[in-house]
C-alpha cells in the first residue's frame, strides 16, 4: 500500500494521510497539489509532504480525488521556511500555507467560482469545460459541489484548474481595492542598433523575411526623428497600422526595448534613463562597507538619515546580484504607498521587476508565482509587501528590507502572526543569501542586534547633495493658547511659516495622526459621548458625511442633533482630526489648493497614486494627512512640514509608543527640504520638554536609543526579553473573563511572575467580542522552545474544557 502525507490549508496540528496507488506514488513529489476529500462532503486542495508506505493508526485513510500538478509548485526551501514560521509563531503549517499560496491554488468546497469573461469561443473548451462555462451563464457564481452535479462526477478540481489557467473563470475573494501602478509602455530601438549603419543592416535583413516588422521599425525611426518624446506602444501600433503582436516579436528578438513610465508623469530623460546614478563619496563608502560586512555577516543594517540616498545604494547592490543570475527580493512595508519607488526601480531594471502583493488579483499573483518558480527573467527582482516572502524562489541572492522599522511588517490577524523582517532573515539563510535592512530610524531590536555584532552596521550620516537636515522647532501650544495666539489648531508660528512658504510658491505637508473631524462628541450637559454599539469606543465625527463612525468596526450613524442620554441640544466636539484641519485650512488660505490624505480619501482605485502625482506636479499647495505621509515619499518642493499635535502619539499606551513617535516624527520631518534649500519642521505640542521631542528636534537617534533601551531593560521588554501575547475573545463577558483567568493561572503555575494579566486592552470590546490579554515576558536565557511547549500544553488542556469551547485564543509571538 502507498500513502501520502499532505498539508491541508486548515488549522490542523497534524499532517493528514491519504491512500494512493502505485503509479501515483511514483509520480507524486513533495510540493505538488492534490485535491482530497475531507470530512463528510468537503474538498480541499492539499500540498504533498511525503510519499510512504506506513499506514496511519487511528483512522481509515481515504483516497485522493485528483493530482493537480505535473511538477511541484512549492519548493523544498519553502516548506522548510514555512515549518520554521509555524514553529516560531506557534501556528499550524496549514495556516501558513493559506497565507502563502494565492487562493487560486487552493480551490476547495467553499470557494466561490464566477466567470471572468463572457466571450469565449466554444471550440477552445473541452466538453466538460464547456458545461461549467454554460452553467455559469445561468448562475453568477457556483461552488465545487454544483460543478460536481453539473459534470455528474466527483473529481472536478482539475477541470476548474484548466478554466482558471485559461482565464475563463476566477475565484472570488474578499473584495480588496485593487491597486495597479499606472504605467504606460514605451518602446525604443535597442542600443546595439543605434548607429545608422547597424540599423540599415537590420532593415535589409528584415525586408527579406519580415515585411511588417520592417515597417514598424521605419515608423518608430520616423516618429523618434520628429520629436524627442517617448514613443508609446499604442502610438506605434496605430501609426504602423499593425498589431501589438508584431511589436512583441520585435521585443522578443531584442530589436526593440520596452520601458515603462508612470502614466501621469511623462517626462523623458533620454537614453540615460536606465543608467544607474553614480554614487557620491559617502554612498560609495557605505556601499563598500556593506559588501565588506557581507563577507562575515549574513545580515547588515544600513542606518542612513532620510534622503541620504539609500535607494541608490540598493540599486547598485541589486545590479551586482543580478549579474550573478540570482533573484532579489525587495520588501516594503506597504505596496500601495510606494508607487514612486516601483516606478524608480522599473526605470532602472525595466522588465526584470515584478510586483507582488496580496491586493493584486489572484491571476496576477499566480502569474508572478510561476515566473519566480521558473526563474523567469521578468521575475529577477520582486518588489512586495510582507507576503512576497512566500514566493517560490529558486536562487535568492539578496533580500532588502526597506524601512525595516515599520510596524506593518508584522501580521496581526489571522495567523500566522509573523514579522516579515525577521522571517526574511530566516528565508535568506535557507538560500545562503544576504539580508540588508535599511532605515533612517531603525527599530530598537535591529539596532540592538547590530550593536551586539549579530548584524553588521553601516551608517550614512549626510543627505545626498549635502542638503542639510531640516531645522526642527518645537512650538508650545499650551503657552500659545494662554496668550491667545492660536487660530483654531494653528499657532501663530505655524501660520507665519506657512505664509512665507506659500508666498515663495513652495509646498507644505501637515501631519495629524487622526482621521475624521473630531474623535469625540460630548454632551456638555450630562457628559455622555455617543458610543459604538459593537465596540467599547466613542464614535468619531465625520463632518463631510455628517456622520458618526466607529474606526474599529465601521459602524456609522447620522450625527445626532441632541444628546441620546439626556436629550439636551448641547453636543460639542472635542479633539480634532485631519478633516477638521482641512476645513480650517480652507478658511485660512482660501486662495490655495488644499488636499487631504488619509484612509477616507484614498479608498478608491488609484486615489493614492493620484494624490501623489498631484503633489509632484505641484497642483497641491498644502497636503494634510495621517501617517501615510511618513512613508518614504520623495518630493522636490516641500519646504515646510507641520505636526499639528505630537502629544497623542506620545501618550499611546504601548511600550513601543515612544520609539514609534520618534520614528514617525523623524520620518515625517524627513519629507521637508530634500533639495538644495534647508527644510523647516514645526512640531506643535503641549509638552515641548518631553525627552522624545527633544531628541527628535536634535536628530538624536542614539540618545533616543540609549534611553529607550534603558527603559526596556528596566521594565523587561524586548530586546532584553521576548514577549508572547495571548488573547482571549468571546461574546460573553463573564465567560471570557473566566477563561482568561483560567489560562493566566495555568501559565503562572510554571512561569510565575513572567505572566502579566489577564487585562483588557484600551478598547476592551471590538465587534461585540470582549477581549483580554495575557503577556508573557521571557528572559533571553530561558529556552523559548520549552516555554512554547508549555504554552501548548496549557492550550491543549484549555481546549478540552467544554465550557470554554466558544472562546477564541490568539497567540502572538514577539507581539506588536
Ligand atoms: P533615502 O532612500 O535615503 O531617503 P533616496 O535614495 O530617496 O534617499 O535619495 C534622495 C534623493 O537624492 C532622490 O531624489 C535621489 O534620486 C537623489 N539621489 C540619491 N543618490 C543620488 C546619486 N548618487 N546621484 C543623483 N541623485 C541621487
Ligand atoms: Zn446629555
Ligand atoms: Zn465599532
mmCIF file with all atom_site columns, N, CA and C in Angstrom, residues 102-148:
data_model
loop_
_atom_site.group_PDB
_atom_site.id
_atom_site.type_symbol
_atom_site.label_atom_id
_atom_site.label_alt_id
_atom_site.label_comp_id
_atom_site.label_asym_id
_atom_site.label_entity_id
_atom_site.label_seq_id
_atom_site.pdbx_PDB_ins_code
_atom_site.Cartn_x
_atom_site.Cartn_y
_atom_site.Cartn_z
_atom_site.occupancy
_atom_site.B_iso_or_equiv
_atom_site.pdbx_formal_charge
_atom_site.auth_seq_id
_atom_site.auth_comp_id
_atom_site.auth_asym_id
_atom_site.auth_atom_id
_atom_site.pdbx_PDB_model_num
ATOM 1   N N  . UNK A 1 102 ? -1.480  31.851 -3.320  1.00 0.00 ? 102 UNK A N  1
ATOM 2   C CA . UNK A 1 102 ? -2.608  32.588 -3.888  1.00 0.00 ? 102 UNK A CA 1
ATOM 3   C C  . UNK A 1 102 ? -3.848  31.693 -3.850  1.00 0.00 ? 102 UNK A C  1
ATOM 4   N N  . UNK A 1 103 ? -5.005  32.288 -3.577  1.00 0.00 ? 103 UNK A N  1
ATOM 5   C CA . UNK A 1 103 ? -6.176  31.441 -3.359  1.00 0.00 ? 103 UNK A CA 1
ATOM 6   C C  . UNK A 1 103 ? -6.558  30.619 -4.586  1.00 0.00 ? 103 UNK A C  1
ATOM 7   N N  . UNK A 1 104 ? -6.110  31.040 -5.759  1.00 0.00 ? 104 UNK A N  1
ATOM 8   C CA . UNK A 1 104 ? -6.434  30.258 -6.955  1.00 0.00 ? 104 UNK A CA 1
ATOM 9   C C  . UNK A 1 104 ? -5.751  28.899 -6.935  1.00 0.00 ? 104 UNK A C  1
ATOM 10  N N  . UNK A 1 105 ? -4.706  28.756 -6.116  1.00 0.00 ? 105 UNK A N  1
ATOM 11  C CA . UNK A 1 105 ? -4.038  27.465 -5.996  1.00 0.00 ? 105 UNK A CA 1
ATOM 12  C C  . UNK A 1 105 ? -4.734  26.548 -5.003  1.00 0.00 ? 105 UNK A C  1
ATOM 13  N N  . UNK A 1 106 ? -5.708  27.099 -4.289  1.00 0.00 ? 106 UNK A N  1
ATOM 14  C CA . UNK A 1 106 ? -6.285  26.332 -3.187  1.00 0.00 ? 106 UNK A CA 1
ATOM 15  C C  . UNK A 1 106 ? -7.789  26.157 -3.334  1.00 0.00 ? 106 UNK A C  1
ATOM 16  N N  . UNK A 1 107 ? -8.224  25.719 -4.493  1.00 0.00 ? 107 UNK A N  1
ATOM 17  C CA . UNK A 1 107 ? -9.656  25.510 -4.677  1.00 0.00 ? 107 UNK A CA 1
ATOM 18  C C  . UNK A 1 107 ? -10.181 24.539 -3.636  1.00 0.00 ? 107 UNK A C  1
ATOM 19  N N  . UNK A 1 108 ? -11.347 24.829 -3.105  1.00 0.00 ? 108 UNK A N  1
ATOM 20  C CA . UNK A 1 108 ? -11.931 23.969 -2.080  1.00 0.00 ? 108 UNK A CA 1
ATOM 21  C C  . UNK A 1 108 ? -13.433 24.108 -2.125  1.00 0.00 ? 108 UNK A C  1
ATOM 22  N N  . UNK A 1 109 ? -14.128 23.300 -1.314  1.00 0.00 ? 109 UNK A N  1
ATOM 23  C CA . UNK A 1 109 ? -15.597 23.315 -1.428  1.00 0.00 ? 109 UNK A CA 1
ATOM 24  C C  . UNK A 1 109 ? -16.196 24.685 -1.165  1.00 0.00 ? 109 UNK A C  1
ATOM 25  N N  . UNK A 1 110 ? -15.541 25.486 -0.316  1.00 0.00 ? 110 UNK A N  1
ATOM 26  C CA . UNK A 1 110 ? -16.110 26.799 -0.011  1.00 0.00 ? 110 UNK A CA 1
ATOM 27  C C  . UNK A 1 110 ? -15.840 27.843 -1.101  1.00 0.00 ? 110 UNK A C  1
ATOM 28  N N  . UNK A 1 111 ? -14.904 27.537 -1.995  1.00 0.00 ? 111 UNK A N  1
ATOM 29  C CA . UNK A 1 111 ? -14.519 28.537 -2.984  1.00 0.00 ? 111 UNK A CA 1
ATOM 30  C C  . UNK A 1 111 ? -15.707 28.943 -3.855  1.00 0.00 ? 111 UNK A C  1
ATOM 31  N N  . UNK A 1 112 ? -15.861 30.217 -4.071  1.00 0.00 ? 112 UNK A N  1
ATOM 32  C CA . UNK A 1 112 ? -16.926 30.702 -4.947  1.00 0.00 ? 112 UNK A CA 1
ATOM 33  C C  . UNK A 1 112 ? -16.308 30.991 -6.307  1.00 0.00 ? 112 UNK A C  1
ATOM 34  N N  . UNK A 1 113 ? -16.908 30.375 -7.326  1.00 0.00 ? 113 UNK A N  1
ATOM 35  C CA . UNK A 1 113 ? -16.322 30.498 -8.659  1.00 0.00 ? 113 UNK A CA 1
ATOM 36  C C  . UNK A 1 113 ? -17.245 31.340 -9.527  1.00 0.00 ? 113 UNK A C  1
ATOM 37  N N  . UNK A 1 114 ? -16.666 32.269 -10.253 1.00 0.00 ? 114 UNK A N  1
ATOM 38  C CA . UNK A 1 114 ? -17.507 33.011 -11.186 1.00 0.00 ? 114 UNK A CA 1
ATOM 39  C C  . UNK A 1 114 ? -16.772 33.231 -12.498 1.00 0.00 ? 114 UNK A C  1
ATOM 40  N N  . UNK A 1 115 ? -17.522 33.714 -13.479 1.00 0.00 ? 115 UNK A N  1
ATOM 41  C CA . UNK A 1 115 ? -16.990 33.864 -14.825 1.00 0.00 ? 115 UNK A CA 1
ATOM 42  C C  . UNK A 1 115 ? -16.152 35.132 -14.921 1.00 0.00 ? 115 UNK A C  1
ATOM 43  N N  . UNK A 1 116 ? -14.980 35.049 -15.599 1.00 0.00 ? 116 UNK A N  1
ATOM 44  C CA . UNK A 1 116 ? -14.249 36.303 -15.741 1.00 0.00 ? 116 UNK A CA 1
ATOM 45  C C  . UNK A 1 116 ? -14.450 36.921 -17.118 1.00 0.00 ? 116 UNK A C  1
ATOM 46  N N  . UNK A 1 117 ? -14.880 36.109 -18.098 1.00 0.00 ? 117 UNK A N  1
ATOM 47  C CA . UNK A 1 117 ? -15.271 36.730 -19.375 1.00 0.00 ? 117 UNK A CA 1
ATOM 48  C C  . UNK A 1 117 ? -16.399 35.951 -20.040 1.00 0.00 ? 117 UNK A C  1
ATOM 49  N N  . UNK A 1 118 ? -17.124 36.639 -20.851 1.00 0.00 ? 118 UNK A N  1
ATOM 50  C CA . UNK A 1 118 ? -18.285 36.028 -21.476 1.00 0.00 ? 118 UNK A CA 1
ATOM 51  C C  . UNK A 1 118 ? -18.044 35.581 -22.915 1.00 0.00 ? 118 UNK A C  1
ATOM 52  N N  . UNK A 1 119 ? -17.132 36.281 -23.566 1.00 0.00 ? 119 UNK A N  1
ATOM 53  C CA . UNK A 1 119 ? -16.897 35.958 -24.979 1.00 0.00 ? 119 UNK A CA 1
ATOM 54  C C  . UNK A 1 119 ? -15.792 34.919 -25.093 1.00 0.00 ? 119 UNK A C  1
ATOM 55  N N  . UNK A 1 120 ? -16.214 33.669 -25.051 1.00 0.00 ? 120 UNK A N  1
ATOM 56  C CA . UNK A 1 120 ? -15.253 32.588 -25.144 1.00 0.00 ? 120 UNK A CA 1
ATOM 57  C C  . UNK A 1 120 ? -15.663 31.750 -26.345 1.00 0.00 ? 120 UNK A C  1
ATOM 58  N N  . UNK A 1 121 ? -14.696 31.456 -27.220 1.00 0.00 ? 121 UNK A N  1
ATOM 59  C CA . UNK A 1 121 ? -15.109 30.645 -28.353 1.00 0.00 ? 121 UNK A CA 1
ATOM 60  C C  . UNK A 1 121 ? -15.142 29.187 -27.920 1.00 0.00 ? 121 UNK A C  1
ATOM 61  N N  . UNK A 1 122 ? -16.272 28.564 -28.200 1.00 0.00 ? 122 UNK A N  1
ATOM 62  C CA . UNK A 1 122 ? -16.541 27.238 -27.655 1.00 0.00 ? 122 UNK A CA 1
ATOM 63  C C  . UNK A 1 122 ? -15.507 26.198 -28.059 1.00 0.00 ? 122 UNK A C  1
ATOM 64  N N  . UNK A 1 123 ? -14.929 26.377 -29.245 1.00 0.00 ? 123 UNK A N  1
ATOM 65  C CA . UNK A 1 123 ? -14.013 25.327 -29.695 1.00 0.00 ? 123 UNK A CA 1
ATOM 66  C C  . UNK A 1 123 ? -12.695 25.301 -28.916 1.00 0.00 ? 123 UNK A C  1
ATOM 67  N N  . UNK A 1 124 ? -12.467 26.299 -28.059 1.00 0.00 ? 124 UNK A N  1
ATOM 68  C CA . UNK A 1 124 ? -11.258 26.226 -27.234 1.00 0.00 ? 124 UNK A CA 1
ATOM 69  C C  . UNK A 1 124 ? -11.503 25.454 -25.949 1.00 0.00 ? 124 UNK A C  1
ATOM 70  N N  . UNK A 1 125 ? -12.760 25.019 -25.750 1.00 0.00 ? 125 UNK A N  1
ATOM 71  C CA . UNK A 1 125 ? -13.094 24.343 -24.496 1.00 0.00 ? 125 UNK A CA 1
ATOM 72  C C  . UNK A 1 125 ? -13.369 22.857 -24.714 1.00 0.00 ? 125 UNK A C  1
ATOM 73  N N  . UNK A 1 126 ? -12.957 22.068 -23.736 1.00 0.00 ? 126 UNK A N  1
ATOM 74  C CA . UNK A 1 126 ? -13.341 20.655 -23.772 1.00 0.00 ? 126 UNK A CA 1
ATOM 75  C C  . UNK A 1 126 ? -14.828 20.573 -23.409 1.00 0.00 ? 126 UNK A C  1
ATOM 76  N N  . UNK A 1 127 ? -15.411 19.402 -23.575 1.00 0.00 ? 127 UNK A N  1
ATOM 77  C CA . UNK A 1 127 ? -16.844 19.266 -23.289 1.00 0.00 ? 127 UNK A CA 1
ATOM 78  C C  . UNK A 1 127 ? -17.159 19.635 -21.843 1.00 0.00 ? 127 UNK A C  1
ATOM 79  N N  . UNK A 1 128 ? -16.328 19.123 -20.945 1.00 0.00 ? 128 UNK A N  1
ATOM 80  C CA . UNK A 1 128 ? -16.593 19.389 -19.534 1.00 0.00 ? 128 UNK A CA 1
ATOM 81  C C  . UNK A 1 128 ? -16.395 20.865 -19.194 1.00 0.00 ? 128 UNK A C  1
ATOM 82  N N  . UNK A 1 129 ? -15.350 21.443 -19.762 1.00 0.00 ? 129 UNK A N  1
ATOM 83  C CA . UNK A 1 129 ? -15.113 22.864 -19.525 1.00 0.00 ? 129 UNK A CA 1
ATOM 84  C C  . UNK A 1 129 ? -16.301 23.694 -20.002 1.00 0.00 ? 129 UNK A C  1
ATOM 85  N N  . UNK A 1 130 ? -16.835 23.260 -21.143 1.00 0.00 ? 130 UNK A N  1
ATOM 86  C CA . UNK A 1 130 ? -17.972 23.997 -21.689 1.00 0.00 ? 130 UNK A CA 1
ATOM 87  C C  . UNK A 1 130 ? -19.195 23.914 -20.777 1.00 0.00 ? 130 UNK A C  1
ATOM 88  N N  . UNK A 1 131 ? -19.410 22.731 -20.210 1.00 0.00 ? 131 UNK A N  1
ATOM 89  C CA . UNK A 1 131 ? -20.559 22.559 -19.314 1.00 0.00 ? 131 UNK A CA 1
ATOM 90  C C  . UNK A 1 131 ? -20.471 23.516 -18.118 1.00 0.00 ? 131 UNK A C  1
ATOM 91  N N  . UNK A 1 132 ? -19.274 23.661 -17.575 1.00 0.00 ? 132 UNK A N  1
ATOM 92  C CA . UNK A 1 132 ? -19.105 24.577 -16.445 1.00 0.00 ? 132 UNK A CA 1
ATOM 93  C C  . UNK A 1 132 ? -19.343 26.010 -16.907 1.00 0.00 ? 132 UNK A C  1
ATOM 94  N N  . UNK A 1 133 ? -18.763 26.322 -18.054 1.00 0.00 ? 133 UNK A N  1
ATOM 95  C CA . UNK A 1 133 ? -18.932 27.659 -18.631 1.00 0.00 ? 133 UNK A CA 1
ATOM 96  C C  . UNK A 1 133 ? -20.413 27.976 -18.816 1.00 0.00 ? 133 UNK A C  1
ATOM 97  N N  . UNK A 1 134 ? -21.118 26.992 -19.330 1.00 0.00 ? 134 UNK A N  1
ATOM 98  C CA . UNK A 1 134 ? -22.548 27.183 -19.592 1.00 0.00 ? 134 UNK A CA 1
ATOM 99  C C  . UNK A 1 134 ? -23.330 27.375 -18.289 1.00 0.00 ? 134 UNK A C  1
ATOM 100 N N  . UNK A 1 135 ? -22.968 26.564 -17.296 1.00 0.00 ? 135 UNK A N  1
ATOM 101 C CA . UNK A 1 135 ? -23.650 26.687 -16.001 1.00 0.00 ? 135 UNK A CA 1
ATOM 102 C C  . UNK A 1 135 ? -23.475 28.098 -15.451 1.00 0.00 ? 135 UNK A C  1
ATOM 103 N N  . UNK A 1 136 ? -22.302 28.656 -15.678 1.00 0.00 ? 136 UNK A N  1
ATOM 104 C CA . UNK A 1 136 ? -22.028 29.990 -15.155 1.00 0.00 ? 136 UNK A CA 1
ATOM 105 C C  . UNK A 1 136 ? -22.732 31.101 -15.936 1.00 0.00 ? 136 UNK A C  1
ATOM 106 N N  . UNK A 1 137 ? -23.265 30.745 -17.086 1.00 0.00 ? 137 UNK A N  1
ATOM 107 C CA . UNK A 1 137 ? -24.054 31.729 -17.830 1.00 0.00 ? 137 UNK A CA 1
ATOM 108 C C  . UNK A 1 137 ? -25.421 31.913 -17.170 1.00 0.00 ? 137 UNK A C  1
ATOM 109 N N  . UNK A 1 138 ? -25.852 30.850 -16.495 1.00 0.00 ? 138 UNK A N  1
ATOM 110 C CA . UNK A 1 138 ? -27.153 30.912 -15.862 1.00 0.00 ? 138 UNK A CA 1
ATOM 111 C C  . UNK A 1 138 ? -27.095 31.379 -14.427 1.00 0.00 ? 138 UNK A C  1
ATOM 112 N N  . UNK A 1 139 ? -25.940 31.171 -13.818 1.00 0.00 ? 139 UNK A N  1
ATOM 113 C CA . UNK A 1 139 ? -25.785 31.499 -12.407 1.00 0.00 ? 139 UNK A CA 1
ATOM 114 C C  . UNK A 1 139 ? -24.527 32.333 -12.269 1.00 0.00 ? 139 UNK A C  1
ATOM 115 N N  . UNK A 1 140 ? -24.563 33.404 -11.492 1.00 0.00 ? 140 UNK A N  1
ATOM 116 C CA . UNK A 1 140 ? -23.379 34.264 -11.481 1.00 0.00 ? 140 UNK A CA 1
ATOM 117 C C  . UNK A 1 140 ? -22.214 33.623 -10.742 1.00 0.00 ? 140 UNK A C  1
ATOM 118 N N  . UNK A 1 141 ? -22.514 32.739 -9.798  1.00 0.00 ? 141 UNK A N  1
ATOM 119 C CA . UNK A 1 141 ? -21.406 32.055 -9.139  1.00 0.00 ? 141 UNK A CA 1
ATOM 120 C C  . UNK A 1 141 ? -21.831 30.676 -8.675  1.00 0.00 ? 141 UNK A C  1
ATOM 121 N N  . UNK A 1 142 ? -20.845 29.760 -8.620  1.00 0.00 ? 142 UNK A N  1
ATOM 122 C CA . UNK A 1 142 ? -21.156 28.402 -8.181  1.00 0.00 ? 142 UNK A CA 1
ATOM 123 C C  . UNK A 1 142 ? -20.049 27.871 -7.262  1.00 0.00 ? 142 UNK A C  1
ATOM 124 N N  . UNK A 1 143 ? -20.355 26.781 -6.594  1.00 0.00 ? 143 UNK A N  1
ATOM 125 C CA . UNK A 1 143 ? -19.404 26.104 -5.725  1.00 0.00 ? 143 UNK A CA 1
ATOM 126 C C  . UNK A 1 143 ? -18.952 24.800 -6.359  1.00 0.00 ? 143 UNK A C  1
ATOM 127 N N  . UNK A 1 144 ? -17.925 24.197 -5.754  1.00 0.00 ? 144 UNK A N  1
ATOM 128 C CA . UNK A 1 144 ? -17.425 22.927 -6.281  1.00 0.00 ? 144 UNK A CA 1
ATOM 129 C C  . UNK A 1 144 ? -18.521 21.868 -6.321  1.00 0.00 ? 144 UNK A C  1
ATOM 130 N N  . UNK A 1 145 ? -19.357 21.843 -5.299  1.00 0.00 ? 145 UNK A N  1
ATOM 131 C CA . UNK A 1 145 ? -20.414 20.833 -5.294  1.00 0.00 ? 145 UNK A CA 1
ATOM 132 C C  . UNK A 1 145 ? -21.417 21.003 -6.434  1.00 0.00 ? 145 UNK A C  1
ATOM 133 N N  . UNK A 1 146 ? -21.648 22.247 -6.833  1.00 0.00 ? 146 UNK A N  1
ATOM 134 C CA . UNK A 1 146 ? -22.505 22.480 -8.007  1.00 0.00 ? 146 UNK A CA 1
ATOM 135 C C  . UNK A 1 146 ? -21.845 21.911 -9.255  1.00 0.00 ? 146 UNK A C  1
ATOM 136 N N  . UNK A 1 147 ? -20.533 22.153 -9.341  1.00 0.00 ? 147 UNK A N  1
ATOM 137 C CA . UNK A 1 147 ? -19.802 21.659 -10.509 1.00 0.00 ? 147 UNK A CA 1
ATOM 138 C C  . UNK A 1 147 ? -19.877 20.137 -10.555 1.00 0.00 ? 147 UNK A C  1
ATOM 139 N N  . UNK A 1 148 ? -19.819 19.532 -9.372  1.00 0.00 ? 148 UNK A N  1
ATOM 140 C CA . UNK A 1 148 ? -19.927 18.067 -9.321  1.00 0.00 ? 148 UNK A CA 1
ATOM 141 C C  . UNK A 1 148 ? -21.237 17.573 -9.925  1.00 0.00 ? 148 UNK A C  1
#
